């Protein structure tokens, strides 16, 4: 987790430092999170497509809700890939946001923007399994993201001391 802290500190130094313009910073963070959310999904789906010999376009798989299903191995694999992408999103939120109070907002924003983008591309998602997957992934990102950011916030306060236990 020391690596996460150092990467988070480097990101903070690169982000807009004007604290009076909070909306610009938040917009920048939302944009970066959304880009990285789709970029990591693209990489995961692309590698899986090659390994499994899928003929569908990677972008079609990412922006489609029709194929999510529990009834065949293709749909189950897509569900697994989205769950893996959610775990990576936890790391990204931890690095970029770094505050446990903001994890809820950013996790919900990522998923709301995903819903809007998918609705614009393929129409409103009517697939029950897609909605359940979104609910599971947003809960996963919120719980794990809050835990990891809290751990980093509290680690500096409570766990990063040079005092050895039991020494006199």
Short mmCIF file of N, CA and C in Angstrom, two decimals:
data_model
loop_
_atom_site.label_atom_id
_atom_site.label_comp_id
_atom_site.label_asym_id
_atom_site.label_seq_id
_atom_site.Cartn_x
_atom_site.Cartn_y
_atom_site.Cartn_z
N UNK A 1 0.81 -1.19 0.00
CA UNK A 1 0.00 0.00 0.00
C UNK A 1 0.86 1.27 0.00
N UNK A 2 2.15 1.14 0.31
CA UNK A 2 3.03 2.29 0.24
C UNK A 2 3.12 2.79 -1.19
N UNK A 3 3.08 1.88 -2.13
CA UNK A 3 3.11 2.24 -3.54
C UNK A 3 1.89 3.08 -3.88
N UNK A 4 0.71 2.68 -3.36
CA UNK A 4 -0.51 3.45 -3.62
C UNK A 4 -0.40 4.86 -3.07
N UNK A 5 0.16 5.01 -1.89
CA UNK A 5 0.31 6.33 -1.30
C UNK A 5 1.22 7.21 -2.14
N UNK A 6 2.35 6.66 -2.58
CA UNK A 6 3.27 7.47 -3.37
C UNK A 6 2.68 7.83 -4.73
N UNK A 7 1.94 6.90 -5.35
CA UNK A 7 1.29 7.22 -6.62
C UNK A 7 0.20 8.26 -6.43
N UNK A 8 -0.54 8.15 -5.34
CA UNK A 8 -1.59 9.14 -5.04
C UNK A 8 -0.97 10.52 -4.87
N UNK A 9 0.15 10.61 -4.14
CA UNK A 9 0.82 11.90 -3.94
C UNK A 9 1.33 12.48 -5.25
N UNK A 10 1.82 11.64 -6.16
CA UNK A 10 2.25 12.12 -7.47
C UNK A 10 1.08 12.64 -8.28
N UNK A 11 -0.07 11.94 -8.19
CA UNK A 11 -1.25 12.40 -8.91
C UNK A 11 -1.70 13.76 -8.39
N UNK A 12 -1.70 13.93 -7.07
CA UNK A 12 -2.12 15.19 -6.47
C UNK A 12 -1.26 16.33 -7.00
N UNK A 13 0.03 16.09 -7.18
CA UNK A 13 0.90 17.14 -7.69
C UNK A 13 0.63 17.46 -9.15
N UNK A 14 0.05 16.52 -9.91
CA UNK A 14 -0.25 16.76 -11.32
C UNK A 14 -1.63 17.36 -11.55
N UNK A 15 -2.53 17.19 -10.60
CA UNK A 15 -3.89 17.66 -10.79
C UNK A 15 -3.96 19.18 -10.61
N UNK A 16 -5.04 19.81 -11.13
CA UNK A 16 -5.16 21.25 -10.98
C UNK A 16 -5.08 21.65 -9.51
N UNK A 17 -4.18 22.59 -9.20
CA UNK A 17 -3.92 22.91 -7.80
C UNK A 17 -4.69 24.12 -7.31
N UNK A 18 -5.47 24.75 -8.13
CA UNK A 18 -6.24 25.90 -7.73
C UNK A 18 -7.44 25.44 -6.91
N UNK A 19 -7.35 25.60 -5.59
CA UNK A 19 -8.41 25.10 -4.73
C UNK A 19 -9.67 25.93 -4.82
N UNK A 20 -9.59 27.16 -5.32
CA UNK A 20 -10.78 27.98 -5.45
C UNK A 20 -11.68 27.48 -6.58
N UNK A 21 -11.12 26.74 -7.49
CA UNK A 21 -11.91 26.23 -8.61
C UNK A 21 -12.13 24.73 -8.42
N UNK A 22 -12.93 24.39 -7.42
CA UNK A 22 -13.19 23.00 -7.07
C UNK A 22 -13.94 22.26 -8.16
N UNK A 23 -14.84 22.96 -8.85
CA UNK A 23 -15.60 22.27 -9.90
C UNK A 23 -14.71 21.82 -11.05
N UNK A 24 -13.67 22.57 -11.35
CA UNK A 24 -12.73 22.16 -12.39
C UNK A 24 -11.97 20.92 -11.97
N UNK A 25 -11.56 20.88 -10.72
CA UNK A 25 -10.83 19.72 -10.21
C UNK A 25 -11.74 18.49 -10.21
N UNK A 26 -12.99 18.64 -9.75
CA UNK A 26 -13.92 17.52 -9.74
C UNK A 26 -14.22 17.03 -11.16
N UNK A 27 -14.41 17.97 -12.08
CA UNK A 27 -14.67 17.59 -13.47
C UNK A 27 -13.47 16.85 -14.06
N UNK A 28 -12.29 17.33 -13.76
CA UNK A 28 -11.06 16.68 -14.21
C UNK A 28 -10.97 15.26 -13.67
N UNK A 29 -11.27 15.09 -12.39
CA UNK A 29 -11.21 13.76 -11.77
C UNK A 29 -12.27 12.83 -12.36
N UNK A 30 -13.48 13.34 -12.58
CA UNK A 30 -14.53 12.52 -13.18
C UNK A 30 -14.14 12.10 -14.58
N UNK A 31 -13.60 13.02 -15.36
CA UNK A 31 -13.16 12.70 -16.72
C UNK A 31 -12.07 11.65 -16.72
N UNK A 32 -11.08 11.81 -15.86
CA UNK A 32 -9.98 10.85 -15.77
C UNK A 32 -10.51 9.48 -15.34
N UNK A 33 -11.39 9.46 -14.33
CA UNK A 33 -11.94 8.19 -13.87
C UNK A 33 -12.73 7.48 -14.97
N UNK A 34 -13.55 8.24 -15.70
CA UNK A 34 -14.37 7.62 -16.74
C UNK A 34 -13.49 7.08 -17.88
N UNK A 35 -12.48 7.85 -18.25
CA UNK A 35 -11.57 7.39 -19.30
C UNK A 35 -10.84 6.12 -18.86
N UNK A 36 -10.34 6.12 -17.64
CA UNK A 36 -9.63 4.94 -17.15
C UNK A 36 -10.57 3.74 -16.95
N UNK A 37 -11.82 4.01 -16.59
CA UNK A 37 -12.81 2.94 -16.45
C UNK A 37 -13.01 2.21 -17.77
N UNK A 38 -13.18 2.98 -18.85
CA UNK A 38 -13.36 2.36 -20.16
C UNK A 38 -12.05 1.82 -20.74
N UNK A 39 -10.94 2.49 -20.44
CA UNK A 39 -9.64 2.00 -20.93
C UNK A 39 -9.31 0.64 -20.34
N UNK A 40 -9.48 0.50 -19.02
CA UNK A 40 -9.20 -0.80 -18.41
C UNK A 40 -10.19 -1.86 -18.89
N UNK A 41 -11.44 -1.48 -19.07
CA UNK A 41 -12.42 -2.43 -19.61
C UNK A 41 -12.00 -2.86 -21.02
N UNK A 42 -11.55 -1.90 -21.83
CA UNK A 42 -11.12 -2.22 -23.19
C UNK A 42 -9.96 -3.21 -23.17
N UNK A 43 -8.97 -2.97 -22.33
CA UNK A 43 -7.81 -3.86 -22.25
C UNK A 43 -8.25 -5.26 -21.81
N UNK A 44 -9.06 -5.35 -20.77
CA UNK A 44 -9.52 -6.65 -20.25
C UNK A 44 -10.33 -7.38 -21.31
N UNK A 45 -11.27 -6.69 -21.94
CA UNK A 45 -12.13 -7.32 -22.95
C UNK A 45 -11.33 -7.70 -24.20
N UNK A 46 -10.39 -6.85 -24.58
CA UNK A 46 -9.58 -7.12 -25.78
C UNK A 46 -8.73 -8.37 -25.58
N UNK A 47 -8.05 -8.46 -24.44
CA UNK A 47 -7.21 -9.63 -24.18
C UNK A 47 -8.07 -10.90 -24.11
N UNK A 48 -9.20 -10.81 -23.44
CA UNK A 48 -10.09 -11.97 -23.33
C UNK A 48 -10.63 -12.37 -24.69
N UNK A 49 -10.98 -11.40 -25.53
CA UNK A 49 -11.48 -11.70 -26.88
C UNK A 49 -10.46 -12.45 -27.70
N UNK A 50 -9.21 -12.02 -27.60
CA UNK A 50 -8.15 -12.70 -28.34
C UNK A 50 -7.94 -14.11 -27.82
N UNK A 51 -7.88 -14.25 -26.49
CA UNK A 51 -7.62 -15.56 -25.90
C UNK A 51 -8.75 -16.56 -26.16
N UNK A 52 -9.99 -16.07 -26.17
CA UNK A 52 -11.13 -16.97 -26.35
C UNK A 52 -11.63 -17.03 -27.79
N UNK A 53 -11.03 -16.23 -28.67
CA UNK A 53 -11.40 -16.27 -30.08
C UNK A 53 -12.76 -15.69 -30.40
N UNK A 54 -13.18 -14.68 -29.64
CA UNK A 54 -14.46 -14.03 -29.91
C UNK A 54 -14.35 -13.18 -31.16
N UNK A 55 -15.43 -13.15 -31.95
CA UNK A 55 -15.46 -12.36 -33.18
C UNK A 55 -16.06 -10.98 -32.99
N UNK A 56 -16.73 -10.74 -31.86
CA UNK A 56 -17.35 -9.45 -31.62
C UNK A 56 -16.30 -8.37 -31.39
N UNK A 57 -16.66 -7.15 -31.76
CA UNK A 57 -15.79 -6.01 -31.50
C UNK A 57 -15.71 -5.76 -30.00
N UNK A 58 -14.54 -5.37 -29.53
CA UNK A 58 -14.35 -5.09 -28.12
C UNK A 58 -15.24 -3.93 -27.67
N UNK A 59 -15.32 -2.90 -28.49
CA UNK A 59 -16.17 -1.76 -28.14
C UNK A 59 -17.64 -2.15 -28.08
N UNK A 60 -18.06 -3.05 -28.98
CA UNK A 60 -19.45 -3.53 -28.94
C UNK A 60 -19.72 -4.25 -27.64
N UNK A 61 -18.77 -5.05 -27.18
CA UNK A 61 -18.94 -5.77 -25.92
C UNK A 61 -19.01 -4.82 -24.72
N UNK A 62 -18.22 -3.77 -24.76
CA UNK A 62 -18.18 -2.83 -23.64
C UNK A 62 -19.46 -2.01 -23.57
N UNK A 63 -19.94 -1.55 -24.70
CA UNK A 63 -21.09 -0.64 -24.72
C UNK A 63 -22.42 -1.34 -25.01
N UNK A 64 -22.44 -2.65 -24.84
CA UNK A 64 -23.66 -3.41 -25.07
C UNK A 64 -24.18 -3.97 -23.76
N UNK A 65 -25.48 -4.01 -23.61
CA UNK A 65 -26.09 -4.61 -22.42
C UNK A 65 -26.85 -5.88 -22.75
N UNK A 66 -27.03 -6.16 -24.02
CA UNK A 66 -27.84 -7.31 -24.42
C UNK A 66 -27.19 -8.65 -24.10
N UNK A 67 -25.88 -8.73 -24.12
CA UNK A 67 -25.17 -10.00 -23.98
C UNK A 67 -24.97 -10.45 -22.53
N UNK A 68 -25.23 -9.58 -21.56
CA UNK A 68 -25.06 -9.94 -20.16
C UNK A 68 -26.14 -10.96 -19.78
N UNK A 69 -25.70 -12.14 -19.34
CA UNK A 69 -26.65 -13.22 -19.06
C UNK A 69 -26.02 -14.26 -18.15
N UNK A 70 -26.87 -14.95 -17.41
CA UNK A 70 -26.43 -16.08 -16.59
C UNK A 70 -26.71 -17.40 -17.29
N UNK A 71 -27.22 -17.34 -18.49
CA UNK A 71 -27.71 -18.53 -19.18
C UNK A 71 -26.70 -19.17 -20.11
N UNK A 72 -25.57 -18.52 -20.36
CA UNK A 72 -24.54 -19.13 -21.21
C UNK A 72 -23.16 -18.68 -20.75
N UNK A 73 -22.16 -19.36 -21.21
CA UNK A 73 -20.80 -19.06 -20.76
C UNK A 73 -20.30 -17.70 -21.26
N UNK A 74 -20.78 -17.27 -22.41
CA UNK A 74 -20.39 -15.96 -22.94
C UNK A 74 -20.87 -14.85 -22.00
N UNK A 75 -22.12 -14.92 -21.60
CA UNK A 75 -22.68 -13.92 -20.69
C UNK A 75 -22.01 -13.96 -19.33
N UNK A 76 -21.73 -15.15 -18.83
CA UNK A 76 -21.03 -15.29 -17.54
C UNK A 76 -19.62 -14.72 -17.61
N UNK A 77 -18.96 -14.93 -18.73
CA UNK A 77 -17.61 -14.39 -18.90
C UNK A 77 -17.64 -12.86 -18.92
N UNK A 78 -18.64 -12.28 -19.58
CA UNK A 78 -18.77 -10.82 -19.58
C UNK A 78 -19.01 -10.29 -18.17
N UNK A 79 -19.83 -10.99 -17.40
CA UNK A 79 -20.07 -10.59 -16.02
C UNK A 79 -18.77 -10.62 -15.23
N UNK A 80 -17.99 -11.68 -15.38
CA UNK A 80 -16.71 -11.79 -14.70
C UNK A 80 -15.76 -10.67 -15.10
N UNK A 81 -15.72 -10.33 -16.38
CA UNK A 81 -14.85 -9.26 -16.85
C UNK A 81 -15.24 -7.92 -16.24
N UNK A 82 -16.54 -7.65 -16.13
CA UNK A 82 -16.99 -6.40 -15.51
C UNK A 82 -16.67 -6.38 -14.03
N UNK A 83 -16.73 -7.53 -13.37
CA UNK A 83 -16.36 -7.58 -11.95
C UNK A 83 -14.86 -7.32 -11.77
N UNK A 84 -14.05 -7.86 -12.66
CA UNK A 84 -12.61 -7.60 -12.62
C UNK A 84 -12.34 -6.12 -12.87
N UNK A 85 -13.05 -5.54 -13.82
CA UNK A 85 -12.90 -4.11 -14.10
C UNK A 85 -13.29 -3.28 -12.87
N UNK A 86 -14.27 -3.72 -12.12
CA UNK A 86 -14.66 -3.01 -10.91
C UNK A 86 -13.54 -3.04 -9.86
N UNK A 87 -12.87 -4.18 -9.75
CA UNK A 87 -11.76 -4.26 -8.81
C UNK A 87 -10.63 -3.32 -9.21
N UNK A 88 -10.37 -3.22 -10.49
CA UNK A 88 -9.35 -2.28 -10.96
C UNK A 88 -9.82 -0.85 -10.72
N UNK A 89 -11.12 -0.61 -10.88
CA UNK A 89 -11.67 0.73 -10.62
C UNK A 89 -11.48 1.13 -9.16
N UNK A 90 -11.52 0.17 -8.26
CA UNK A 90 -11.26 0.46 -6.84
C UNK A 90 -9.86 1.03 -6.68
N UNK A 91 -8.89 0.40 -7.33
CA UNK A 91 -7.51 0.90 -7.26
C UNK A 91 -7.39 2.29 -7.87
N UNK A 92 -8.07 2.50 -8.99
CA UNK A 92 -8.01 3.80 -9.66
C UNK A 92 -8.64 4.88 -8.78
N UNK A 93 -9.78 4.59 -8.20
CA UNK A 93 -10.43 5.57 -7.31
C UNK A 93 -9.55 5.85 -6.10
N UNK A 94 -8.92 4.81 -5.58
CA UNK A 94 -8.03 4.99 -4.43
C UNK A 94 -6.86 5.90 -4.80
N UNK A 95 -6.30 5.72 -5.98
CA UNK A 95 -5.17 6.54 -6.41
C UNK A 95 -5.58 7.97 -6.73
N UNK A 96 -6.67 8.14 -7.44
CA UNK A 96 -7.03 9.46 -7.94
C UNK A 96 -7.81 10.27 -6.89
N UNK A 97 -8.76 9.67 -6.24
CA UNK A 97 -9.58 10.40 -5.29
C UNK A 97 -8.91 10.41 -3.92
N UNK A 98 -8.66 9.24 -3.37
CA UNK A 98 -7.90 9.15 -2.13
C UNK A 98 -8.62 9.58 -0.88
N UNK A 99 -9.89 9.94 -0.96
CA UNK A 99 -10.66 10.35 0.21
C UNK A 99 -11.88 9.47 0.33
N UNK A 100 -12.04 8.87 1.49
CA UNK A 100 -13.13 7.91 1.67
C UNK A 100 -14.51 8.56 1.57
N UNK A 101 -14.62 9.83 1.92
CA UNK A 101 -15.92 10.52 1.84
C UNK A 101 -16.39 10.69 0.39
N UNK A 102 -15.46 10.72 -0.54
CA UNK A 102 -15.79 10.99 -1.94
C UNK A 102 -16.00 9.72 -2.77
N UNK A 103 -15.69 8.56 -2.22
CA UNK A 103 -15.79 7.32 -2.99
C UNK A 103 -17.22 7.09 -3.48
N UNK A 104 -18.19 7.28 -2.61
CA UNK A 104 -19.60 7.09 -3.00
C UNK A 104 -19.94 7.94 -4.23
N UNK A 105 -19.60 9.22 -4.14
CA UNK A 105 -19.94 10.13 -5.23
C UNK A 105 -19.33 9.70 -6.56
N UNK A 106 -18.06 9.38 -6.52
CA UNK A 106 -17.37 9.03 -7.76
C UNK A 106 -17.78 7.66 -8.29
N UNK A 107 -18.02 6.71 -7.42
CA UNK A 107 -18.47 5.39 -7.87
C UNK A 107 -19.84 5.49 -8.52
N UNK A 108 -20.74 6.23 -7.91
CA UNK A 108 -22.07 6.40 -8.50
C UNK A 108 -22.01 7.21 -9.79
N UNK A 109 -21.12 8.20 -9.84
CA UNK A 109 -20.98 9.01 -11.05
C UNK A 109 -20.47 8.17 -12.22
N UNK A 110 -19.48 7.32 -11.97
CA UNK A 110 -18.97 6.44 -13.03
C UNK A 110 -20.09 5.59 -13.59
N UNK A 111 -20.88 5.00 -12.72
CA UNK A 111 -21.95 4.11 -13.18
C UNK A 111 -23.11 4.88 -13.82
N UNK A 112 -23.40 6.07 -13.33
CA UNK A 112 -24.45 6.88 -13.96
C UNK A 112 -24.03 7.32 -15.36
N UNK A 113 -22.79 7.75 -15.50
CA UNK A 113 -22.30 8.12 -16.83
C UNK A 113 -22.26 6.91 -17.76
N UNK A 114 -21.92 5.74 -17.22
CA UNK A 114 -21.94 4.52 -18.00
C UNK A 114 -23.36 4.23 -18.51
N UNK A 115 -24.35 4.39 -17.64
CA UNK A 115 -25.74 4.21 -18.04
C UNK A 115 -26.13 5.19 -19.14
N UNK A 116 -25.75 6.43 -19.01
CA UNK A 116 -26.09 7.44 -20.02
C UNK A 116 -25.42 7.12 -21.34
N UNK A 117 -24.14 6.78 -21.31
CA UNK A 117 -23.41 6.47 -22.54
C UNK A 117 -23.99 5.24 -23.22
N UNK A 118 -24.25 4.19 -22.46
CA UNK A 118 -24.83 2.97 -23.04
C UNK A 118 -26.22 3.24 -23.60
N UNK A 119 -27.00 4.06 -22.90
CA UNK A 119 -28.34 4.39 -23.39
C UNK A 119 -28.27 5.18 -24.69
N UNK A 120 -27.30 6.05 -24.82
CA UNK A 120 -27.16 6.82 -26.06
C UNK A 120 -26.70 5.93 -27.22
N UNK A 121 -25.86 4.95 -26.93
CA UNK A 121 -25.32 4.10 -27.99
C UNK A 121 -26.29 2.99 -28.38
N UNK A 122 -26.84 2.28 -27.40
CA UNK A 122 -27.65 1.09 -27.69
C UNK A 122 -29.09 1.18 -27.19
N UNK A 123 -29.50 2.32 -26.73
CA UNK A 123 -30.85 2.43 -26.17
C UNK A 123 -30.85 2.05 -24.69
N UNK A 124 -31.95 2.35 -24.03
CA UNK A 124 -32.05 2.09 -22.59
C UNK A 124 -31.93 0.60 -22.31
N UNK A 125 -31.09 0.22 -21.32
CA UNK A 125 -30.90 -1.20 -21.02
C UNK A 125 -32.11 -1.82 -20.33
N UNK A 126 -32.70 -2.80 -20.96
CA UNK A 126 -33.86 -3.50 -20.41
C UNK A 126 -33.50 -4.87 -19.87
N UNK A 127 -32.23 -5.22 -19.88
CA UNK A 127 -31.77 -6.52 -19.42
C UNK A 127 -31.66 -6.52 -17.89
N UNK A 128 -32.43 -7.40 -17.25
CA UNK A 128 -32.43 -7.51 -15.80
C UNK A 128 -31.04 -7.84 -15.27
N UNK A 129 -30.33 -8.74 -15.93
CA UNK A 129 -29.00 -9.14 -15.48
C UNK A 129 -28.02 -7.98 -15.55
N UNK A 130 -28.17 -7.11 -16.53
CA UNK A 130 -27.29 -5.94 -16.64
C UNK A 130 -27.49 -5.04 -15.42
N UNK A 131 -28.73 -4.84 -15.02
CA UNK A 131 -29.01 -3.99 -13.86
C UNK A 131 -28.47 -4.60 -12.58
N UNK A 132 -28.63 -5.89 -12.42
CA UNK A 132 -28.08 -6.57 -11.23
C UNK A 132 -26.55 -6.45 -11.22
N UNK A 133 -25.93 -6.62 -12.38
CA UNK A 133 -24.47 -6.47 -12.48
C UNK A 133 -24.05 -5.05 -12.10
N UNK A 134 -24.76 -4.05 -12.56
CA UNK A 134 -24.42 -2.67 -12.21
C UNK A 134 -24.55 -2.44 -10.71
N UNK A 135 -25.60 -2.98 -10.12
CA UNK A 135 -25.80 -2.85 -8.68
C UNK A 135 -24.66 -3.52 -7.90
N UNK A 136 -24.29 -4.71 -8.32
CA UNK A 136 -23.20 -5.44 -7.65
C UNK A 136 -21.88 -4.69 -7.80
N UNK A 137 -21.60 -4.20 -9.01
CA UNK A 137 -20.31 -3.53 -9.22
C UNK A 137 -20.24 -2.20 -8.47
N UNK A 138 -21.34 -1.46 -8.42
CA UNK A 138 -21.29 -0.19 -7.69
C UNK A 138 -21.13 -0.44 -6.20
N UNK A 139 -21.79 -1.46 -5.67
CA UNK A 139 -21.63 -1.80 -4.25
C UNK A 139 -20.20 -2.25 -3.98
N UNK A 140 -19.65 -3.06 -4.86
CA UNK A 140 -18.27 -3.54 -4.73
C UNK A 140 -17.29 -2.37 -4.73
N UNK A 141 -17.45 -1.44 -5.67
CA UNK A 141 -16.55 -0.29 -5.76
C UNK A 141 -16.69 0.59 -4.52
N UNK A 142 -17.91 0.81 -4.06
CA UNK A 142 -18.11 1.66 -2.89
C UNK A 142 -17.49 1.03 -1.64
N UNK A 143 -17.78 -0.23 -1.39
CA UNK A 143 -17.27 -0.87 -0.16
C UNK A 143 -15.75 -0.99 -0.18
N UNK A 144 -15.21 -1.54 -1.25
CA UNK A 144 -13.76 -1.72 -1.31
C UNK A 144 -13.02 -0.39 -1.45
N UNK A 145 -13.58 0.54 -2.22
CA UNK A 145 -12.97 1.86 -2.37
C UNK A 145 -12.94 2.62 -1.06
N UNK A 146 -14.03 2.56 -0.31
CA UNK A 146 -14.07 3.22 0.99
C UNK A 146 -13.06 2.59 1.94
N UNK A 147 -12.99 1.26 1.92
CA UNK A 147 -12.04 0.56 2.79
C UNK A 147 -10.60 0.93 2.45
N UNK A 148 -10.24 0.89 1.18
CA UNK A 148 -8.84 1.16 0.82
C UNK A 148 -8.46 2.61 1.06
N UNK A 149 -9.35 3.54 0.75
CA UNK A 149 -9.01 4.96 0.99
C UNK A 149 -8.95 5.25 2.48
N UNK A 150 -9.84 4.65 3.25
CA UNK A 150 -9.79 4.84 4.71
C UNK A 150 -8.50 4.25 5.28
N UNK A 151 -8.12 3.10 4.78
CA UNK A 151 -6.90 2.47 5.25
C UNK A 151 -5.70 3.38 4.99
N UNK A 152 -5.65 3.98 3.81
CA UNK A 152 -4.53 4.88 3.49
C UNK A 152 -4.60 6.14 4.33
N UNK A 153 -5.81 6.69 4.53
CA UNK A 153 -5.95 7.89 5.36
C UNK A 153 -5.52 7.62 6.81
N UNK A 154 -5.91 6.48 7.35
CA UNK A 154 -5.62 6.18 8.74
C UNK A 154 -4.23 5.60 8.95
N UNK A 155 -3.68 5.01 7.93
CA UNK A 155 -2.35 4.40 8.04
C UNK A 155 -1.32 5.45 8.45
N UNK A 156 -1.38 6.62 7.83
CA UNK A 156 -0.42 7.67 8.16
C UNK A 156 -0.59 8.14 9.60
N UNK A 157 -1.81 8.12 10.10
CA UNK A 157 -2.08 8.59 11.45
C UNK A 157 -1.74 7.56 12.51
N UNK A 158 -2.18 6.32 12.30
CA UNK A 158 -2.09 5.33 13.36
C UNK A 158 -1.05 4.23 13.17
N UNK A 159 -0.69 3.95 11.93
CA UNK A 159 0.11 2.75 11.68
C UNK A 159 1.50 3.02 11.15
N UNK A 160 1.87 4.25 10.91
CA UNK A 160 3.16 4.54 10.30
C UNK A 160 4.08 5.24 11.30
N UNK A 161 4.20 4.66 12.47
CA UNK A 161 5.08 5.24 13.47
C UNK A 161 6.37 4.45 13.53
N UNK A 162 7.40 5.11 14.00
CA UNK A 162 8.71 4.46 14.13
C UNK A 162 8.90 3.87 15.53
N UNK A 163 7.89 3.94 16.36
CA UNK A 163 8.00 3.41 17.71
C UNK A 163 7.81 1.89 17.65
N UNK A 164 8.74 1.17 18.19
CA UNK A 164 8.64 -0.28 18.22
C UNK A 164 7.87 -0.70 19.46
N UNK A 165 6.98 -1.64 19.27
CA UNK A 165 6.19 -2.12 20.39
C UNK A 165 7.09 -2.95 21.32
N UNK A 166 6.96 -2.69 22.60
CA UNK A 166 7.67 -3.50 23.59
C UNK A 166 9.08 -3.03 23.88
N UNK A 167 9.58 -2.04 23.18
CA UNK A 167 10.94 -1.58 23.46
C UNK A 167 10.90 -0.52 24.55
N UNK A 168 11.93 -0.49 25.38
CA UNK A 168 11.97 0.45 26.50
C UNK A 168 13.02 1.49 26.29
#
